[in-house]
Short mmCIF file of C-alpha atoms in Angstrom, two decimals:
data_model
loop_
_atom_site.label_atom_id
_atom_site.label_comp_id
_atom_site.label_asym_id
_atom_site.label_seq_id
_atom_site.Cartn_x
_atom_site.Cartn_y
_atom_site.Cartn_z
CA UNK A 77 -25.39 -26.04 -21.14
CA UNK A 78 -24.09 -25.00 -17.42
CA UNK A 79 -23.32 -21.65 -16.29
CA UNK A 80 -20.09 -22.10 -14.36
CA UNK A 81 -17.25 -20.09 -12.17
CA UNK A 82 -13.71 -21.60 -13.07
CA UNK A 83 -12.51 -22.70 -9.07
CA UNK A 84 -9.45 -20.31 -10.22
CA UNK A 85 -10.81 -17.09 -9.34
CA UNK A 86 -11.19 -16.02 -5.70
CA UNK A 87 -13.59 -12.94 -4.70
CA UNK A 88 -14.13 -10.42 -1.87
CA UNK A 89 -16.86 -7.86 -1.64
CA UNK A 90 -15.85 -4.49 -1.41
CA UNK A 91 -19.29 -1.65 -0.79
CA UNK A 92 -21.11 -2.58 -3.97
CA UNK A 93 -18.61 -3.84 -5.78
CA UNK A 94 -16.54 -7.80 -5.86
CA UNK A 95 -13.23 -7.84 -6.87
CA UNK A 96 -12.44 -10.90 -8.36
CA UNK A 97 -8.99 -12.35 -8.85
CA UNK A 98 -7.60 -15.55 -11.30
CA UNK A 99 -5.47 -16.79 -8.60
CA UNK A 100 -3.72 -18.64 -12.23
CA UNK A 101 -2.36 -16.00 -13.82
CA UNK A 102 -3.14 -13.38 -11.07
CA UNK A 103 -5.40 -10.84 -13.29
CA UNK A 104 -8.04 -8.82 -11.02
CA UNK A 105 -11.30 -7.65 -12.06
CA UNK A 106 -14.50 -6.19 -10.35
CA UNK A 107 -18.13 -5.91 -11.02
CA UNK A 108 -21.16 -4.12 -10.17
CA UNK A 109 -24.84 -4.22 -10.96
CA UNK A 110 -25.63 -5.31 -13.22
CA UNK A 111 -23.14 -7.09 -13.95
CA UNK A 112 -22.61 -8.43 -10.44
CA UNK A 113 -26.02 -9.29 -10.78
CA UNK A 114 -25.67 -12.01 -13.27
CA UNK A 115 -22.35 -13.30 -11.96
CA UNK A 116 -24.59 -14.00 -9.05
CA UNK A 117 -26.72 -15.98 -11.14
CA UNK A 118 -23.61 -17.98 -12.24
CA UNK A 119 -24.22 -20.84 -10.11
CA UNK A 120 -23.43 -23.99 -12.15
CA UNK A 121 -26.94 -24.33 -12.15
CA UNK A 122 -28.03 -22.39 -14.76
CA UNK A 123 -27.41 -22.26 -18.28
CA UNK A 124 -27.24 -18.56 -20.93
CA UNK A 125 -31.50 -18.12 -21.46
CA UNK A 126 -31.97 -18.92 -17.92
CA UNK A 127 -30.55 -16.63 -16.74
CA UNK A 128 -32.17 -14.40 -19.03
CA UNK A 129 -35.66 -15.32 -18.40
CA UNK A 130 -34.61 -14.11 -14.65
CA UNK A 131 -32.88 -11.04 -14.40
CA UNK A 132 -35.30 -9.72 -17.73
CA UNK A 133 -38.70 -11.31 -15.39
CA UNK A 134 -36.69 -8.99 -12.72
CA UNK A 135 -35.88 -6.32 -13.61
CA UNK A 136 -38.75 -5.98 -16.06
CA UNK A 137 -37.24 -5.52 -20.07
CA UNK A 138 -37.79 -6.79 -23.13
CA UNK A 139 -36.33 -10.72 -23.30
CA UNK A 140 -34.49 -9.49 -26.11
CA UNK A 141 -32.67 -6.38 -24.69
CA UNK A 142 -31.92 -8.56 -21.76
CA UNK A 143 -30.39 -11.26 -24.46
CA UNK A 144 -27.91 -9.42 -26.32
CA UNK A 145 -26.77 -7.47 -23.07
CA UNK A 146 -26.77 -10.30 -20.71
CA UNK A 147 -24.90 -12.42 -23.56
CA UNK A 148 -22.29 -9.63 -24.43
CA UNK A 149 -20.81 -9.85 -20.19
CA UNK A 150 -21.16 -13.46 -20.93
CA UNK A 151 -19.06 -13.28 -24.30
CA UNK A 152 -17.48 -10.75 -21.81
CA UNK A 153 -16.05 -12.97 -18.50
CA UNK A 154 -15.24 -16.06 -20.68
CA UNK A 155 -13.08 -14.27 -23.39
CA UNK A 156 -11.93 -13.18 -19.23
CA UNK A 157 -11.83 -16.86 -18.03
CA UNK A 158 -13.40 -16.46 -15.64
CA UNK A 159 -16.62 -18.91 -16.62
CA UNK A 160 -17.33 -22.20 -18.43
CA UNK A 161 -19.89 -24.08 -19.40
CA UNK A 162 -19.77 -27.97 -18.38
CA UNK B 554 -3.52 0.79 25.24
CA UNK B 555 -0.93 -1.05 23.12
CA UNK B 556 -0.87 -3.70 20.58
CA UNK B 557 1.56 -6.07 20.24
CA UNK B 558 3.47 -6.79 17.78
CA UNK B 559 6.30 -7.17 19.93
CA UNK B 560 6.84 -10.02 17.48
CA UNK B 561 7.32 -8.20 14.11
CA UNK B 562 9.43 -4.97 15.63
CA UNK B 563 12.03 -7.92 16.97
CA UNK B 564 12.13 -9.47 13.70
CA UNK B 565 12.38 -5.95 11.75
CA UNK B 566 15.30 -4.83 14.43
CA UNK B 567 16.71 -7.66 14.61
CA UNK B 568 16.49 -8.46 10.70
CA UNK B 569 18.38 -4.92 9.09
CA UNK B 570 20.96 -4.86 11.84
CA UNK B 571 23.65 -3.71 9.85
CA UNK B 572 27.54 -4.63 9.43
CA UNK B 573 30.68 -3.88 7.26
CA UNK B 574 31.45 -6.70 5.00
CA UNK B 575 32.34 -8.77 2.07
CA UNK B 576 29.07 -9.49 -0.26
CA UNK B 577 28.16 -11.12 -3.25
CA UNK B 578 28.84 -10.22 -6.92
CA UNK B 579 25.38 -11.69 -8.10
CA UNK B 580 22.44 -13.30 -5.56
CA UNK B 581 22.40 -17.38 -6.35
CA UNK B 582 18.29 -18.59 -6.95
CA UNK B 583 16.99 -15.36 -7.42
CA UNK B 584 13.42 -14.78 -8.58
CA UNK B 585 13.52 -11.44 -9.63
CA UNK B 586 16.47 -9.23 -11.66
CA UNK B 587 16.19 -5.86 -12.51
CA UNK B 588 18.73 -3.01 -12.27
CA UNK B 589 21.26 -3.61 -10.28
CA UNK B 590 18.74 -5.64 -7.45
CA UNK B 591 18.10 -9.29 -7.48
CA UNK B 592 15.46 -10.81 -4.76
CA UNK B 593 15.10 -14.84 -3.65
CA UNK B 594 12.81 -16.30 -1.50
CA UNK B 595 14.97 -15.63 1.11
CA UNK B 596 17.75 -12.84 0.02
CA UNK B 597 18.20 -9.84 -1.40
CA UNK B 598 20.94 -7.73 -2.86
CA UNK B 599 21.35 -4.11 -3.84
CA UNK B 600 24.40 -3.18 -5.84
CA UNK B 601 24.51 0.87 -6.84
CA UNK B 602 27.14 2.22 -9.72
CA UNK B 603 29.02 3.48 -6.63
CA UNK B 604 29.53 0.31 -5.44
CA UNK B 605 27.98 0.62 -2.30
CA UNK B 606 26.37 -2.76 -2.03
CA UNK B 607 23.69 -4.11 0.41
CA UNK B 608 23.46 -7.76 1.28
CA UNK B 609 20.30 -9.14 3.10
CA UNK B 610 19.55 -13.12 3.84
CA UNK B 611 17.15 -14.07 6.26
CA UNK B 612 17.76 -14.29 10.11
CA UNK B 613 21.40 -13.39 9.20
CA UNK B 614 21.11 -9.49 9.14
CA UNK B 615 22.06 -7.23 6.22
CA UNK B 616 25.77 -6.65 5.09
CA UNK B 617 26.87 -3.39 3.58
CA UNK B 618 30.35 -3.08 1.52
CA UNK B 619 31.32 0.46 1.63
CA UNK B 620 33.31 2.01 -1.12
CA UNK B 621 36.03 4.02 0.83
CA UNK B 622 34.62 8.63 -0.05
CA UNK B 623 31.17 6.83 0.06
CA UNK B 624 29.44 9.19 3.38
CA UNK B 625 27.16 6.82 5.64
CA UNK B 626 24.58 9.54 4.97
CA UNK B 627 24.55 7.61 1.33
CA UNK B 628 24.77 4.07 3.27
CA UNK B 629 21.13 4.88 5.32
CA UNK B 630 19.22 7.06 2.39
CA UNK B 631 19.54 2.79 0.65
CA UNK B 632 19.48 1.48 4.49
CA UNK B 633 16.29 3.14 5.74
CA UNK B 634 14.12 2.38 2.03
CA UNK B 635 15.55 -0.28 -0.25
CA UNK B 636 16.92 -2.63 1.62
CA UNK B 637 14.45 -2.19 4.22
CA UNK B 638 11.00 -2.90 2.02
CA UNK B 639 13.01 -5.62 0.89
CA UNK B 640 12.90 -7.37 4.68
CA UNK B 641 9.89 -5.95 5.64
CA UNK B 642 8.21 -8.61 2.51
CA UNK B 643 11.33 -11.33 2.66
CA UNK B 644 10.03 -11.54 6.69
CA UNK B 645 6.26 -11.75 5.81
CA UNK B 646 5.14 -7.99 5.93
CA UNK B 647 3.80 -5.04 3.66
CA UNK B 648 5.77 -1.88 3.07
CA UNK B 649 3.96 0.65 1.62
CA UNK B 650 4.79 3.89 -0.01
CA UNK B 651 3.85 6.45 3.35
CA UNK B 652 4.26 8.35 5.55
CA UNK B 653 2.42 8.52 8.35
CA UNK B 654 1.75 10.98 11.80
CA UNK B 655 0.77 9.31 14.91
CA UNK B 656 -2.79 10.81 16.90
CA UNK B 657 -4.34 9.06 19.73
CA UNK B 658 -3.45 6.00 19.24
CA UNK B 659 -3.72 5.17 16.19
CA UNK B 660 -1.73 6.31 12.61
CA UNK B 661 -3.52 7.99 9.41
CA UNK B 662 -1.03 7.20 7.16
CA UNK B 663 0.03 9.42 3.29
CA UNK B 664 0.60 7.88 0.48
CA UNK B 665 1.39 8.72 -3.31
CA UNK B 666 4.05 8.54 -6.04
CA UNK B 667 7.67 9.88 -5.77
CA UNK B 668 6.97 13.82 -4.78
CA UNK B 669 3.78 13.77 -4.63
CA UNK B 670 3.92 15.50 -1.09
CA UNK B 671 3.92 12.25 1.53
CA UNK B 672 6.66 13.60 3.79
CA UNK B 673 5.89 17.27 3.38
CA UNK B 674 1.70 17.23 4.61
CA UNK B 675 3.47 14.48 7.64
CA UNK B 676 5.51 17.33 8.61
CA UNK B 677 3.56 20.06 8.13
CA UNK B 678 1.60 17.81 10.91
CA UNK B 679 3.90 17.81 12.73
CA UNK B 680 3.87 21.04 13.93
CA UNK B 681 0.01 20.63 14.37
CA UNK B 682 0.93 18.58 17.20
CA UNK B 683 1.42 14.84 15.29
CA UNK B 684 3.47 13.19 16.09
CA UNK B 685 6.26 12.07 13.28
CA UNK B 686 5.34 7.56 12.43
CA UNK B 687 7.29 7.35 9.68
CA UNK B 688 8.06 8.53 7.05
CA UNK B 689 8.13 7.33 3.73
CA UNK B 690 8.44 3.41 4.61
CA UNK B 691 5.59 2.22 6.80
CA UNK B 692 5.97 -1.14 7.35
CA UNK B 693 2.58 -3.58 7.90
CA UNK B 694 2.05 -6.54 10.23
CA UNK B 695 -1.16 -8.11 9.13
CA UNK B 696 -1.04 -10.96 11.20
CA UNK B 697 -2.37 -9.67 14.72
CA UNK B 698 -6.32 -9.89 14.26
CA UNK B 699 -7.85 -6.81 16.38
CA UNK B 700 -6.31 -4.18 14.11
CA UNK B 701 -4.02 -3.94 11.51
CA UNK B 702 -0.77 -2.82 13.02
CA UNK B 703 1.60 -0.10 11.65
CA UNK B 704 6.03 -0.16 13.39
CA UNK B 705 6.74 3.05 14.29
CA UNK B 706 10.01 4.18 11.20
CA UNK B 707 12.32 6.11 10.84
CA UNK B 708 12.23 9.68 12.25
CA UNK B 709 14.05 11.52 10.53
CA UNK B 710 12.26 13.23 7.57
CA UNK B 711 13.13 14.11 4.29
CA UNK B 712 11.85 17.87 2.78
CA UNK B 713 12.58 19.32 -1.06
CA UNK B 714 14.40 23.05 -0.39
CA UNK B 715 11.32 24.49 -0.96
CA UNK B 716 8.84 21.76 1.20
CA UNK B 717 11.06 22.80 4.26
CA UNK B 718 10.24 27.05 2.89
CA UNK B 719 6.11 25.82 3.04
CA UNK B 720 6.55 23.78 6.51
CA UNK B 721 8.44 26.04 8.23
CA UNK B 722 11.42 23.36 9.22
CA UNK B 723 15.15 23.08 9.96
CA UNK B 724 17.28 21.84 7.66
CA UNK B 725 19.89 19.57 8.78
CA UNK B 726 22.66 17.68 6.80
CA UNK B 727 20.95 16.69 3.16
CA UNK B 728 20.33 13.79 1.30
CA UNK B 729 22.81 13.03 -1.07
CA UNK B 730 25.69 15.21 -2.04
CA UNK B 731 24.63 18.28 -4.09
CA UNK B 732 21.18 17.12 -3.67
CA UNK B 733 18.34 19.23 -2.50
CA UNK B 734 17.07 17.37 -0.40
CA UNK B 735 17.17 17.59 3.14
CA UNK B 736 16.99 15.90 6.31
CA UNK B 737 14.86 16.72 8.75
CA UNK B 738 14.02 16.23 12.76
CA UNK B 739 10.08 16.79 13.76
CA UNK B 740 10.02 18.19 16.77
CA UNK B 741 7.49 16.05 18.54
CA UNK B 742 8.43 13.17 21.21
CA UNK B 743 8.35 9.80 19.75
CA UNK B 744 6.85 6.43 19.51
CA UNK B 745 8.41 3.25 19.27
CA UNK B 746 5.62 0.67 20.23
CA UNK B 747 3.04 -0.20 16.51
CA UNK B 748 0.06 0.85 16.52
CA UNK B 749 -3.05 0.51 14.71
CA UNK B 750 -3.28 2.15 11.06
CA UNK B 751 -6.54 3.46 10.39
CA UNK B 752 -7.74 5.66 7.73
CA UNK B 753 -4.43 6.19 4.53
CA UNK B 754 -4.49 8.98 2.90
CA UNK B 755 -3.67 9.47 -1.28
CA UNK B 756 -2.19 12.10 -2.17
CA UNK B 757 -3.68 12.85 -6.21
CA UNK B 758 -1.39 15.31 -7.96
CA UNK B 759 -2.65 18.63 -7.43
CA UNK B 760 -5.12 20.06 -9.42
CA UNK B 761 -7.48 23.47 -9.61
CA UNK B 762 -9.73 21.92 -8.08
CA UNK B 763 -10.30 23.63 -4.38
CA UNK B 764 -8.89 20.86 -0.89
CA UNK B 765 -11.23 17.77 -1.00
CA UNK B 766 -11.08 14.99 1.44
CA UNK B 767 -13.46 12.63 -0.75
CA UNK B 768 -13.82 7.99 0.83
CA UNK B 769 -13.21 5.89 -1.40
CA UNK B 770 -15.35 3.44 -2.12
CA UNK B 771 -15.76 -0.43 -3.75
CA UNK B 772 -12.94 -1.77 -6.43
CA UNK B 773 -10.99 1.53 -6.56
CA UNK B 774 -10.29 0.66 -2.49
CA UNK B 775 -8.41 -2.94 -4.00
CA UNK B 776 -6.73 -1.32 -6.58
CA UNK B 777 -5.75 1.85 -4.15
CA UNK B 778 -4.34 -0.43 -1.72
CA UNK B 779 -2.09 -2.40 -4.51
CA UNK B 780 -0.98 1.52 -5.65
CA UNK B 781 0.40 1.97 -2.04
CA UNK B 782 2.47 -0.86 -1.40
CA UNK B 783 6.20 -0.33 -1.95
CA UNK B 784 9.00 -1.84 -3.72
CA UNK B 785 6.15 -3.80 -5.22
CA UNK B 786 8.05 -5.99 -7.63
CA UNK B 787 9.55 -7.44 -4.49
CA UNK B 788 6.34 -8.29 -2.98
CA UNK B 789 5.79 -9.73 -6.50
CA UNK B 790 8.35 -11.90 -6.93
CA UNK B 791 7.48 -12.59 -3.65
CA UNK B 792 4.31 -13.79 -2.90
CA UNK B 793 1.28 -16.05 -5.55
CA UNK B 794 -1.98 -14.26 -7.04
CA UNK B 795 -3.93 -15.61 -3.60
CA UNK B 796 -1.56 -13.83 -1.79
CA UNK B 797 -1.78 -10.65 -2.93
CA UNK B 798 -5.27 -10.59 -3.24
CA UNK B 799 -5.57 -11.73 0.57
CA UNK B 800 -3.03 -9.38 1.95
CA UNK B 801 -5.00 -6.06 -0.52
CA UNK B 802 -8.06 -7.16 0.48
CA UNK B 803 -7.00 -8.05 4.16
CA UNK B 804 -5.43 -3.78 4.13
CA UNK B 805 -8.71 -2.85 1.85
CA UNK B 806 -11.25 -4.02 4.53
CA UNK B 807 -9.97 -2.35 7.70
CA UNK B 808 -8.56 0.78 6.34
CA UNK B 809 -10.94 3.92 5.72
CA UNK B 810 -9.17 5.43 2.55
CA UNK B 811 -9.52 8.84 0.91
CA UNK B 812 -8.17 10.61 -1.62
CA UNK B 813 -7.35 14.97 -1.26
CA UNK B 814 -7.12 17.36 -3.13
CA UNK B 815 -5.03 19.54 -3.27
CA UNK B 816 -5.10 23.17 -5.16
CA UNK B 817 -1.92 23.80 -6.85
CA UNK B 818 -1.24 26.78 -5.52
CA UNK B 819 0.75 26.86 -2.84
CA UNK B 820 -0.64 29.67 -0.75
CA UNK B 821 -3.74 27.30 -0.15
CA UNK B 822 -0.55 24.70 1.27
CA UNK B 823 -1.63 25.63 5.37
CA UNK B 824 -5.04 25.63 4.74
CA UNK B 825 -5.09 22.42 3.35
CA UNK B 826 -3.40 21.02 6.25
CA UNK B 827 -5.15 22.54 8.25
CA UNK B 828 -7.91 20.68 6.62
CA UNK B 829 -6.14 17.13 7.14
CA UNK B 830 -5.44 17.91 10.29
CA UNK B 831 -9.35 18.32 11.27
CA UNK B 832 -10.35 15.59 9.49
CA UNK B 833 -7.55 13.26 11.30
CA UNK B 834 -8.78 14.74 14.96
CA UNK B 835 -12.20 14.04 13.82
CA UNK B 836 -11.24 10.61 13.32
CA UNK B 837 -11.27 9.81 16.55
CA UNK B 838 -9.65 7.41 20.07
CA UNK B 839 -8.61 3.63 18.58
CA UNK B 840 -12.05 2.55 20.54
CA UNK B 841 -10.49 -0.93 21.79
CA UNK B 842 -14.07 -3.46 21.61
CA UNK B 843 -13.86 -6.53 23.79
CA UNK B 844 -15.24 -9.54 25.08
CA UNK B 845 -15.56 -9.94 28.68
#
C-alpha cells in the first residue's frame, strides 16, 4: 500500500521547519529534521517498507530501529489525518 | 520613498467614519456571536453593558448609539479598539495587537498580551527619537507585493499610571473615568502614510533573565504571528483555514521576528529601551529594489 499525503493539507517552509495546515479542520502541525525527511519521502510512490529502507541507508542505522521510529511517526501523522494509504 | 496603499488607507478612513443614530439590537446573519459582540460576513455589532452600541456595515460606515452620560472618550476607546479591528478584518486587512514606531521609512512593531508593555515601550522610544506610528492596533495590508504595508494608527497612546512614571511622559485625560490609564500625546512628528512593516518584536513576560533580543526561527514564527492577531476570533469567523494559513504565512515569511526578554527589575527599563532602540537603528532603512 502506497503512502500519500492527503489532498487537504497545505504546507509552507519556515527556516528548517515545515508548517502543515489541514484546511478541512483548521489544525496546524509542524515537522522538522527526521519527521520532515520522512514526510518528503511520502509522495504516493512508496510504501512504509521502502521509506524505512531509504532512511536506514541514508542515516546508516539498523533497519530494525529505523522501522520502529518510522512506524511510530507514520502512525502519528496517520492518526492526525495527514496521510492515507492507497 | 512611498508605497502605494492609498486604497487601503482610503478604505479604512471611509469605513471607520462614525455617525450617531439608531442601531439594531441583534445582527442578522451573524456567524460569530460572543458576549456583547456579533459578526457577520459584512457587518459587526458591539453592545456594551452601559448601553453604548456600535453597528458597522461594510460600505456604510459606523453608527453609534450613545446613551446620555457616556463620555466622548469612552466612544473613542471602543471605536479605536474592537470596532477598528472588526472593520480591518471585514475589509480583508489583518489587524495586529501591536504598537509601532517608525525609523527611516520602516515600521517596527511590538506585540504581546494586554499589559505586556507595548505602549510603554513605544512611548519610551518616542523619547529616543522614533515617531509613533500606531498604538495598540496595527492594521496590515497584505495585498501589496513589494512589502507588508502597515497603516498609520492612532496617535494617542494609552498608558497606565506606572508607565507614565517610567517613560517620563505627561498624562492628558484618563481613558475611562476612575481608571488609572491615561491618554498621552507623544512629542514627535506624525506619519500619515502607510509604511512597510519590517520587524515584529514579541514582548514576553518579564523574567530574571538579562535583557536580550533573540530571533524567532522555524515553525515558531507561524505560531507567533498567529498570536499577534488583534481580535483573532473575528478573523477566524471570517476566514477559511486556507485563508488563515495564507495570511499567517504571508506575514511570517516577510518579517523579521524577535523576542525581547526583559528583566523584571524596573530600574533596568531605560537600559532595555536603549537596547531596543539600538536594534531598530541597526536594522537600517528600507531599500526598495526595482527592476530597471
